[in-house]
Tab-separated table of N, CA, C and O in Angstrom:
chain	number	residue	atom	x	y	z
V	287	TYR	N	-54.646	136.508	-139.605
V	287	TYR	CA	-53.788	135.719	-138.572
V	287	TYR	C	-52.215	135.645	-139.179
V	287	TYR	O	-51.622	135.052	-138.286
V	288	ASP	N	-52.059	136.096	-140.337
V	288	ASP	CA	-50.787	135.868	-140.813
V	288	ASP	C	-49.727	137.104	-140.232
V	288	ASP	O	-49.635	138.039	-140.928
V	289	GLN	N	-49.415	136.861	-139.026
V	289	GLN	CA	-48.737	138.077	-138.283
V	289	GLN	C	-47.491	138.594	-138.973
V	289	GLN	O	-47.255	139.754	-139.082
V	290	ASP	N	-46.785	137.547	-139.616
V	290	ASP	CA	-45.352	138.117	-140.076
V	290	ASP	C	-45.549	138.450	-141.680
V	290	ASP	O	-44.397	138.715	-142.379
V	291	HIS	N	-46.631	138.073	-142.021
V	291	HIS	CA	-47.178	138.694	-143.726
V	291	HIS	C	-46.255	137.880	-144.640
V	291	HIS	O	-45.822	138.358	-145.652
V	292	ASP	N	-45.900	136.544	-144.336
V	292	ASP	CA	-45.242	135.885	-145.250
V	292	ASP	C	-46.174	134.968	-146.279
V	292	ASP	O	-45.629	134.188	-146.882
V	293	GLY	N	-47.415	135.245	-145.979
V	293	GLY	CA	-48.144	134.347	-146.770
V	293	GLY	C	-48.529	132.858	-146.282
V	293	GLY	O	-49.056	132.093	-147.248
V	294	LEU	N	-47.929	132.669	-145.160
V	294	LEU	CA	-48.277	131.211	-144.712
V	294	LEU	C	-48.470	131.359	-143.148
V	294	LEU	O	-48.408	132.355	-142.628
V	295	LEU	N	-49.261	130.328	-142.851
V	295	LEU	CA	-49.452	130.130	-141.400
V	295	LEU	C	-48.583	129.376	-140.464
V	295	LEU	O	-48.739	128.135	-140.706
V	296	SER	N	-48.107	129.944	-139.590
V	296	SER	CA	-47.053	129.254	-138.799
V	296	SER	C	-47.968	128.441	-137.848
V	296	SER	O	-49.036	128.581	-137.655
V	297	ASN	N	-47.387	127.480	-137.023
V	297	ASN	CA	-48.185	126.787	-135.788
V	297	ASN	C	-48.581	127.704	-134.911
V	297	ASN	O	-49.708	127.767	-134.506
V	298	ALA	N	-47.908	128.830	-134.499
V	298	ALA	CA	-48.471	129.916	-133.489
V	298	ALA	C	-49.855	130.567	-134.084
V	298	ALA	O	-50.621	130.997	-133.456
V	299	GLU	N	-49.664	131.046	-135.466
V	299	GLU	CA	-50.694	131.656	-136.083
V	299	GLU	C	-51.965	130.939	-136.273
V	299	GLU	O	-52.971	131.361	-136.185
V	300	LEU	N	-51.682	129.349	-136.699
V	300	LEU	CA	-52.872	128.707	-136.906
V	300	LEU	C	-53.515	128.558	-135.660
V	300	LEU	O	-54.635	128.337	-135.330
V	301	ASP	N	-52.681	128.551	-134.394
V	301	ASP	CA	-53.146	128.214	-133.035
V	301	ASP	C	-54.051	129.387	-132.363
V	301	ASP	O	-55.143	129.183	-132.028
V	302	ALA	N	-53.630	130.735	-133.197
V	302	ALA	CA	-54.319	131.690	-132.630
V	302	ALA	C	-55.717	131.928	-133.481
V	302	ALA	O	-56.798	132.217	-132.746
V	303	PHE	N	-55.558	131.512	-134.527
V	303	PHE	CA	-56.886	131.339	-135.488
V	303	PHE	C	-57.979	130.251	-134.863
V	303	PHE	O	-59.095	130.512	-134.611
V	304	GLN	N	-57.420	129.294	-134.457
V	304	GLN	CA	-58.078	127.995	-133.809
V	304	GLN	C	-58.552	128.510	-132.387
V	304	GLN	O	-59.926	128.335	-132.164
V	305	TYR	N	-57.833	129.042	-131.442
V	305	TYR	CA	-58.217	129.436	-130.273
V	305	TYR	C	-59.278	130.811	-130.517
V	305	TYR	O	-60.366	130.759	-129.912
V	306	GLN	N	-59.270	131.631	-131.195
V	306	GLN	CA	-60.181	132.632	-131.531
V	306	GLN	C	-61.397	132.285	-131.917
V	306	GLN	O	-62.546	132.776	-131.718
V	307	THR	N	-61.514	131.142	-132.807
V	307	THR	CA	-62.684	130.582	-133.518
V	307	THR	C	-63.307	129.580	-132.707
V	307	THR	O	-64.645	129.809	-132.489
V	308	PHE	N	-62.542	128.737	-131.993
V	308	PHE	CA	-63.262	127.386	-131.263
V	308	PHE	C	-63.099	127.555	-129.937
V	308	PHE	O	-63.447	126.633	-129.282
V	309	ARG	N	-62.138	128.456	-129.385
V	309	ARG	CA	-61.798	128.623	-127.888
V	309	ARG	C	-60.741	127.454	-127.407
V	309	ARG	O	-61.145	126.881	-126.366
V	310	LEU	N	-60.452	126.621	-128.428
V	310	LEU	CA	-59.700	125.436	-128.185
V	310	LEU	C	-58.277	125.619	-128.489
V	310	LEU	O	-57.947	125.918	-129.885
V	311	PRO	N	-57.175	125.419	-128.152
V	311	PRO	CA	-55.745	125.402	-128.417
V	311	PRO	C	-55.323	124.263	-129.326
V	311	PRO	O	-56.134	123.268	-129.336
V	312	LEU	N	-54.638	124.427	-130.304
V	312	LEU	CA	-54.027	123.288	-131.162
V	312	LEU	C	-52.871	122.713	-130.428
V	312	LEU	O	-52.015	123.465	-130.058
V	313	LEU	N	-52.683	121.370	-130.466
V	313	LEU	CA	-51.355	120.699	-129.788
V	313	LEU	C	-50.616	120.464	-130.999
V	313	LEU	O	-50.734	120.128	-132.032
V	314	ASP	N	-49.288	120.451	-130.349
V	314	ASP	CA	-48.273	120.323	-131.654
V	314	ASP	C	-48.620	118.814	-132.409
V	314	ASP	O	-48.491	118.741	-133.624
V	315	LYS	N	-49.131	117.954	-131.601
V	315	LYS	CA	-49.247	116.624	-132.375
V	315	LYS	C	-50.582	116.938	-133.477
V	315	LYS	O	-50.702	116.068	-134.411
V	316	ASP	N	-51.587	117.655	-132.981
V	316	ASP	CA	-52.613	118.006	-134.000
V	316	ASP	C	-51.915	118.608	-135.151
V	316	ASP	O	-52.576	118.278	-136.340
V	317	LEU	N	-51.266	119.632	-135.003
V	317	LEU	CA	-50.570	120.080	-136.141
V	317	LEU	C	-49.889	119.318	-136.953
V	317	LEU	O	-49.850	119.202	-138.221
V	318	ALA	N	-48.972	118.588	-136.352
V	318	ALA	CA	-48.175	117.578	-137.268
V	318	ALA	C	-49.257	116.558	-138.071
V	318	ALA	O	-48.780	116.127	-139.116
V	319	GLY	N	-50.123	116.268	-137.463
V	319	GLY	CA	-51.135	115.275	-137.818
V	319	GLY	C	-51.901	115.963	-139.126
V	319	GLY	O	-52.158	115.340	-140.218
V	320	TRP	N	-52.288	117.202	-138.922
V	320	TRP	CA	-52.907	118.099	-140.115
V	320	TRP	C	-51.989	118.263	-141.390
V	320	TRP	O	-52.475	117.849	-142.449
V	321	LYS	N	-50.848	118.506	-140.999
V	321	LYS	CA	-49.810	118.611	-141.964
V	321	LYS	C	-49.625	117.290	-142.764
V	321	LYS	O	-49.475	117.276	-144.029
V	322	LYS	N	-49.650	116.266	-142.261
V	322	LYS	CA	-49.442	114.928	-142.786
V	322	LYS	C	-50.648	114.651	-143.633
V	322	LYS	O	-50.396	114.338	-144.712
V	323	VAL	N	-51.911	114.793	-143.190
V	323	VAL	CA	-53.081	114.576	-143.454
V	323	VAL	C	-53.296	115.402	-144.973
V	323	VAL	O	-53.525	114.931	-146.160
V	324	VAL	N	-53.118	116.744	-144.962
V	324	VAL	CA	-53.168	117.634	-146.123
V	324	VAL	C	-52.414	117.414	-147.131
V	324	VAL	O	-52.485	117.410	-148.224
V	325	SER	N	-50.991	117.254	-146.754
V	325	SER	CA	-50.045	116.744	-147.655
V	325	SER	C	-50.379	115.523	-148.331
V	325	SER	O	-50.192	115.433	-149.696
V	326	ARG	N	-50.970	114.276	-147.782
V	326	ARG	CA	-51.136	113.253	-148.459
V	326	ARG	C	-52.334	113.371	-149.130
V	326	ARG	O	-52.442	112.734	-150.424
V	327	ASN	N	-53.307	113.993	-149.047
V	327	ASN	CA	-54.552	114.568	-149.592
V	327	ASN	C	-54.678	115.295	-150.729
V	327	ASN	O	-55.383	115.322	-151.476
V	328	THR	N	-53.474	116.079	-150.777
V	328	THR	CA	-53.405	117.212	-151.998
V	328	THR	C	-51.906	117.114	-152.347
V	328	THR	O	-51.224	117.929	-152.171
V	329	PRO	N	-51.528	115.907	-153.012
V	329	PRO	CA	-50.210	115.989	-153.624
V	329	PRO	C	-50.008	116.967	-154.781
V	329	PRO	O	-48.767	117.083	-154.780
V	330	GLN	N	-51.121	117.249	-155.329
V	330	GLN	CA	-50.732	118.294	-156.663
V	330	GLN	C	-50.484	119.796	-156.316
V	330	GLN	O	-50.129	120.380	-157.130
V	331	GLN	N	-50.698	119.935	-154.950
V	331	GLN	CA	-50.367	121.374	-154.470
V	331	GLN	C	-49.445	121.317	-153.221
V	331	GLN	O	-49.437	120.443	-152.558
V	332	GLN	N	-48.711	122.462	-153.167
V	332	GLN	CA	-47.721	122.730	-152.135
V	332	GLN	C	-48.656	123.027	-150.977
V	332	GLN	O	-49.086	124.249	-151.133
V	333	VAL	N	-48.961	122.351	-149.893
V	333	VAL	CA	-49.644	122.596	-148.907
V	333	VAL	C	-48.996	123.122	-147.555
V	333	VAL	O	-49.575	123.524	-146.526
V	334	VAL	N	-47.725	122.673	-147.577
V	334	VAL	CA	-46.774	123.086	-146.509
V	334	VAL	C	-45.490	123.469	-147.073
V	334	VAL	O	-44.938	122.944	-147.862
V	335	LYS	N	-45.062	124.788	-146.534
V	335	LYS	CA	-43.771	125.382	-146.949
V	335	LYS	C	-42.878	125.772	-145.977
V	335	LYS	O	-43.700	126.616	-144.999
V	336	ASP	N	-41.903	125.287	-145.631
V	336	ASP	CA	-41.056	125.661	-144.561
V	336	ASP	C	-41.452	125.400	-143.243
V	336	ASP	O	-41.470	126.042	-142.163
V	337	GLY	N	-42.394	124.140	-142.996
V	337	GLY	CA	-43.209	123.746	-141.758
V	337	GLY	C	-44.462	124.536	-141.686
V	337	GLY	O	-44.947	124.502	-140.462
V	338	LYS	N	-44.818	125.502	-142.407
V	338	LYS	CA	-45.981	126.367	-142.372
V	338	LYS	C	-47.122	126.031	-143.487
V	338	LYS	O	-46.511	125.583	-144.596
V	339	PHE	N	-48.415	126.288	-143.109
V	339	PHE	CA	-49.240	125.814	-143.995
V	339	PHE	C	-49.357	127.226	-145.207
V	339	PHE	O	-49.365	128.299	-144.735
V	340	THR	N	-49.589	126.669	-146.154
V	340	THR	CA	-49.977	127.637	-147.298
V	340	THR	C	-51.431	128.146	-147.325
V	340	THR	O	-52.192	127.226	-146.636
V	341	VAL	N	-51.766	128.808	-148.159
V	341	VAL	CA	-53.296	129.088	-148.167
V	341	VAL	C	-54.091	127.820	-148.696
V	341	VAL	O	-55.187	127.541	-148.143
V	342	ALA	N	-53.382	127.112	-149.747
V	342	ALA	CA	-53.873	125.847	-150.258
V	342	ALA	C	-53.957	124.801	-148.891
V	342	ALA	O	-55.007	124.071	-148.873
V	343	GLY	N	-52.834	124.795	-148.168
V	343	GLY	CA	-52.807	123.875	-147.228
V	343	GLY	C	-54.021	124.165	-146.114
V	343	GLY	O	-54.808	123.387	-145.526
V	344	PHE	N	-54.383	125.630	-145.910
V	344	PHE	CA	-55.409	125.723	-144.894
V	344	PHE	C	-56.640	125.445	-145.470
V	344	PHE	O	-57.499	125.067	-144.671
V	345	LEU	N	-57.018	125.866	-146.733
V	345	LEU	CA	-58.268	125.268	-147.355
V	345	LEU	C	-58.259	123.871	-147.473
V	345	LEU	O	-59.548	123.241	-147.313
V	346	ALA	N	-57.398	123.326	-147.433
V	346	ALA	CA	-57.146	121.675	-147.677
V	346	ALA	C	-57.951	121.148	-146.054
V	346	ALA	O	-58.568	119.994	-146.099
V	347	ILE	N	-57.422	121.870	-145.209
V	347	ILE	CA	-57.956	121.303	-143.766
V	347	ILE	C	-59.568	121.421	-143.833
V	347	ILE	O	-60.258	120.417	-143.402
V	348	PHE	N	-60.267	122.533	-144.460
V	348	PHE	CA	-61.707	122.400	-144.737
V	348	PHE	C	-62.084	121.287	-145.591
V	348	PHE	O	-63.188	120.768	-145.181
V	349	ASP	N	-61.384	121.132	-146.516
V	349	ASP	CA	-61.980	119.877	-147.455
V	349	ASP	C	-61.789	118.525	-146.711
V	349	ASP	O	-62.791	117.768	-147.175
V	350	VAL	N	-60.968	118.345	-145.792
V	350	VAL	CA	-60.980	117.092	-144.992
V	350	VAL	C	-62.460	117.121	-144.181
V	350	VAL	O	-63.063	116.148	-144.161
V	351	PHE	N	-62.594	118.142	-143.641
V	351	PHE	CA	-63.949	118.440	-142.876
V	351	PHE	C	-65.169	118.032	-143.407
V	351	PHE	O	-66.076	117.362	-143.259
V	352	ILE	N	-65.066	118.779	-144.693
V	352	ILE	CA	-66.232	118.411	-145.677
V	352	ILE	C	-66.277	116.980	-145.993
V	352	ILE	O	-67.611	116.549	-146.300
V	353	SER	N	-65.415	116.598	-146.461
V	353	SER	CA	-65.409	115.179	-147.000
V	353	SER	C	-65.979	114.150	-145.880
V	353	SER	O	-66.357	113.053	-146.487
V	354	GLN	N	-65.497	114.498	-144.526
V	354	GLN	CA	-65.989	113.652	-143.694
V	354	GLN	C	-67.405	114.142	-143.100
V	354	GLN	O	-67.783	113.726	-141.856
V	355	ASN	N	-68.012	114.764	-143.869
V	355	ASN	CA	-69.548	115.410	-143.408
V	355	ASN	C	-69.611	115.967	-142.014
V	355	ASN	O	-70.319	115.918	-141.504
V	356	ARG	N	-68.314	116.809	-141.871
V	356	ARG	CA	-68.477	117.540	-140.630
V	356	ARG	C	-68.334	119.069	-141.089
V	356	ARG	O	-67.584	119.982	-140.927
V	357	LEU	N	-69.888	119.321	-141.422
V	357	LEU	CA	-69.966	120.889	-142.178
V	357	LEU	C	-69.842	121.873	-140.949
V	357	LEU	O	-70.007	122.935	-141.236
V	358	ASP	N	-70.424	121.158	-139.851
V	358	ASP	CA	-70.133	122.231	-138.687
V	358	ASP	C	-68.924	123.020	-138.406
V	358	ASP	O	-68.996	124.067	-138.160
V	359	VAL	N	-68.011	122.644	-138.948
V	359	VAL	CA	-66.721	123.123	-138.698
V	359	VAL	C	-66.414	124.530	-139.732
V	359	VAL	O	-66.391	125.511	-138.842
V	360	PRO	N	-66.578	124.057	-141.069
V	360	PRO	CA	-66.485	125.302	-141.827
V	360	PRO	C	-67.610	126.451	-141.807
V	360	PRO	O	-67.392	127.697	-141.679
V	361	TRP	N	-68.800	125.887	-141.196
V	361	TRP	CA	-69.909	126.825	-141.079
V	361	TRP	C	-69.592	127.731	-139.683
V	361	TRP	O	-69.985	128.811	-139.757
V	362	LYS	N	-68.861	127.084	-138.712
V	362	LYS	CA	-68.936	127.741	-137.585
V	362	LYS	C	-67.485	128.941	-137.854
V	362	LYS	O	-67.587	130.031	-137.086
V	363	VAL	N	-66.833	128.350	-138.884
V	363	VAL	CA	-65.617	129.481	-138.963
V	363	VAL	C	-66.428	130.723	-139.759
V	363	VAL	O	-66.151	132.136	-139.700
V	364	LEU	N	-67.296	130.254	-140.774
V	364	LEU	CA	-67.803	131.457	-141.650
V	364	LEU	C	-68.625	132.275	-140.609
V	364	LEU	O	-68.600	133.381	-140.999
V	365	ARG	N	-69.383	131.854	-139.941
V	365	ARG	CA	-70.490	132.556	-138.707
V	365	ARG	C	-69.326	133.277	-137.938
V	365	ARG	O	-69.744	134.674	-137.787
V	366	LYS	N	-68.289	132.891	-137.728
V	366	LYS	CA	-67.162	133.584	-136.634
V	366	LYS	C	-66.761	134.731	-137.485
V	366	LYS	O	-66.581	135.921	-136.938
V	367	PHE	N	-66.641	134.793	-138.752
V	367	PHE	CA	-66.363	135.995	-139.616
V	367	PHE	C	-67.287	136.781	-140.216
V	367	PHE	O	-67.174	137.665	-141.230
V	368	GLY	N	-68.553	136.771	-139.830
V	368	GLY	CA	-69.876	137.264	-140.153
V	368	GLY	C	-70.730	137.004	-141.200
V	368	GLY	O	-71.560	137.778	-141.754
V	369	TYR	N	-70.677	135.698	-141.661
V	369	TYR	CA	-71.559	135.264	-142.620
V	369	TYR	C	-72.771	134.673	-142.307
V	369	TYR	O	-72.802	133.944	-141.136
V	370	SER	N	-73.807	134.926	-142.811
V	370	SER	CA	-74.873	134.135	-142.549
V	370	SER	C	-75.080	132.862	-143.142
V	370	SER	O	-74.416	132.391	-143.934
V	371	ASN	N	-76.446	132.289	-142.772
V	371	ASN	CA	-76.557	131.056	-143.528
V	371	ASN	C	-76.811	130.979	-145.108
V	371	ASN	O	-76.691	130.206	-145.826
V	372	GLU	N	-76.966	132.218	-145.545
V	372	GLU	CA	-77.212	132.457	-147.034
V	372	GLU	C	-75.838	133.108	-147.452
V	372	GLU	O	-75.663	133.309	-148.692
V	373	LEU	N	-74.734	132.974	-146.710
V	373	LEU	CA	-73.377	133.306	-147.220
V	373	LEU	C	-73.396	134.905	-147.564
V	373	LEU	O	-72.432	135.218	-148.275
V	374	GLU	N	-74.284	135.561	-146.765
V	374	GLU	CA	-74.224	137.046	-146.962
V	374	GLU	C	-73.317	137.640	-145.865
V	374	GLU	O	-73.588	137.183	-144.691
V	375	LEU	N	-72.221	138.373	-145.959
V	375	LEU	CA	-71.555	138.962	-145.088
V	375	LEU	C	-72.269	140.045	-144.479
V	375	LEU	O	-72.870	140.999	-145.058
V	376	ARG	N	-72.331	139.901	-143.032
V	376	ARG	CA	-72.664	141.001	-142.245
V	376	ARG	C	-71.671	141.817	-141.520
V	376	ARG	O	-70.892	141.062	-140.724
V	377	LEU	N	-71.720	143.107	-141.939
V	377	LEU	CA	-70.756	143.914	-141.469
V	377	LEU	C	-71.442	144.655	-140.215
V	377	LEU	O	-72.581	145.159	-140.279
V	378	PRO	N	-70.934	144.846	-138.962
V	378	PRO	CA	-71.156	145.560	-137.936
V	378	PRO	C	-71.505	146.769	-138.388
V	378	PRO	O	-70.408	147.513	-139.027
V	379	ASP	N	-72.486	147.671	-137.913
V	379	ASP	CA	-72.428	148.982	-137.907
V	379	ASP	C	-71.399	149.802	-137.227
V	379	ASP	O	-71.037	149.576	-136.041
V	380	ARG	N	-70.923	150.697	-137.968
V	380	ARG	CA	-69.626	151.563	-137.410
V	380	ARG	C	-70.090	152.998	-137.289
V	380	ARG	O	-70.489	153.574	-138.114
V	381	LYS	N	-70.060	153.343	-136.137
V	381	LYS	CA	-70.374	154.892	-135.804
V	381	LYS	C	-69.343	155.767	-136.208
V	381	LYS	O	-68.225	155.544	-135.753
V	382	SER	N	-69.452	156.773	-136.859
V	382	SER	CA	-68.480	157.705	-137.320
V	382	SER	C	-68.503	159.007	-136.431
V	382	SER	O	-69.736	159.234	-136.051
V	383	ASN	N	-67.447	159.530	-136.043
V	383	ASN	CA	-67.274	160.584	-135.114
V	383	ASN	C	-67.480	162.003	-136.010
V	383	ASN	O	-67.809	162.904	-135.651
V	384	ALA	N	-67.277	161.704	-137.327
V	384	ALA	CA	-67.459	162.771	-138.272
V	384	ALA	C	-68.852	163.414	-138.472
V	384	ALA	O	-69.609	162.263	-138.837
V	385	SER	N	-69.130	164.381	-138.495
V	385	SER	CA	-70.812	164.746	-138.825
V	385	SER	C	-70.661	165.066	-140.452
V	385	SER	O	-69.706	165.495	-140.987
V	386	PRO	N	-71.826	164.555	-140.704
V	386	PRO	CA	-72.040	164.713	-142.285
V	386	PRO	C	-72.054	166.116	-142.517
V	386	PRO	O	-72.471	167.097	-141.968
V	387	LYS	N	-71.279	166.408	-143.935
V	387	LYS	CA	-71.047	167.726	-144.128
V	387	LYS	C	-72.218	168.243	-145.306
V	387	LYS	O	-72.246	167.392	-146.165
V	388	SER	N	-72.769	169.195	-145.016
V	388	SER	CA	-73.708	169.863	-146.240
V	388	SER	C	-72.793	170.493	-147.185
V	388	SER	O	-72.156	171.061	-146.943
V	389	PRO	N	-73.236	170.227	-148.471
V	389	PRO	CA	-72.711	171.235	-149.607
V	389	PRO	C	-72.932	172.635	-149.418
V	389	PRO	O	-74.073	172.900	-148.998
V	390	LYS	N	-71.787	173.483	-149.700
V	390	LYS	CA	-72.034	174.916	-149.750
V	390	LYS	C	-72.733	175.441	-151.083
V	390	LYS	O	-72.088	175.062	-152.015
V	391	LEU	N	-73.439	175.998	-150.621
V	391	LEU	CA	-74.014	176.650	-152.207
V	391	LEU	C	-73.484	178.057	-152.239
V	391	LEU	O	-72.854	178.834	-151.507
């Protein structure tokens, strides 16, 4: 989701993540609220840099949901990215156009 590869999530990048995961857009007031909450709850780490979420800031959002016993949110994200209830990653089968080659004798 880090489209500009700067190691941060902009409002647009986080909105894309939110929409693709939950099918709901993020409002500007929601983003401002999250930045305030995670900055207050995680003073020992830089969670917002240049108005964008750092990796620590992104993870701090999930800490808030977990602390509020909203475990459905991180689980929905994990499932969206292919994890099972046992936290095993399920990768889709990929069909290869290349035919297996037999060793030549």
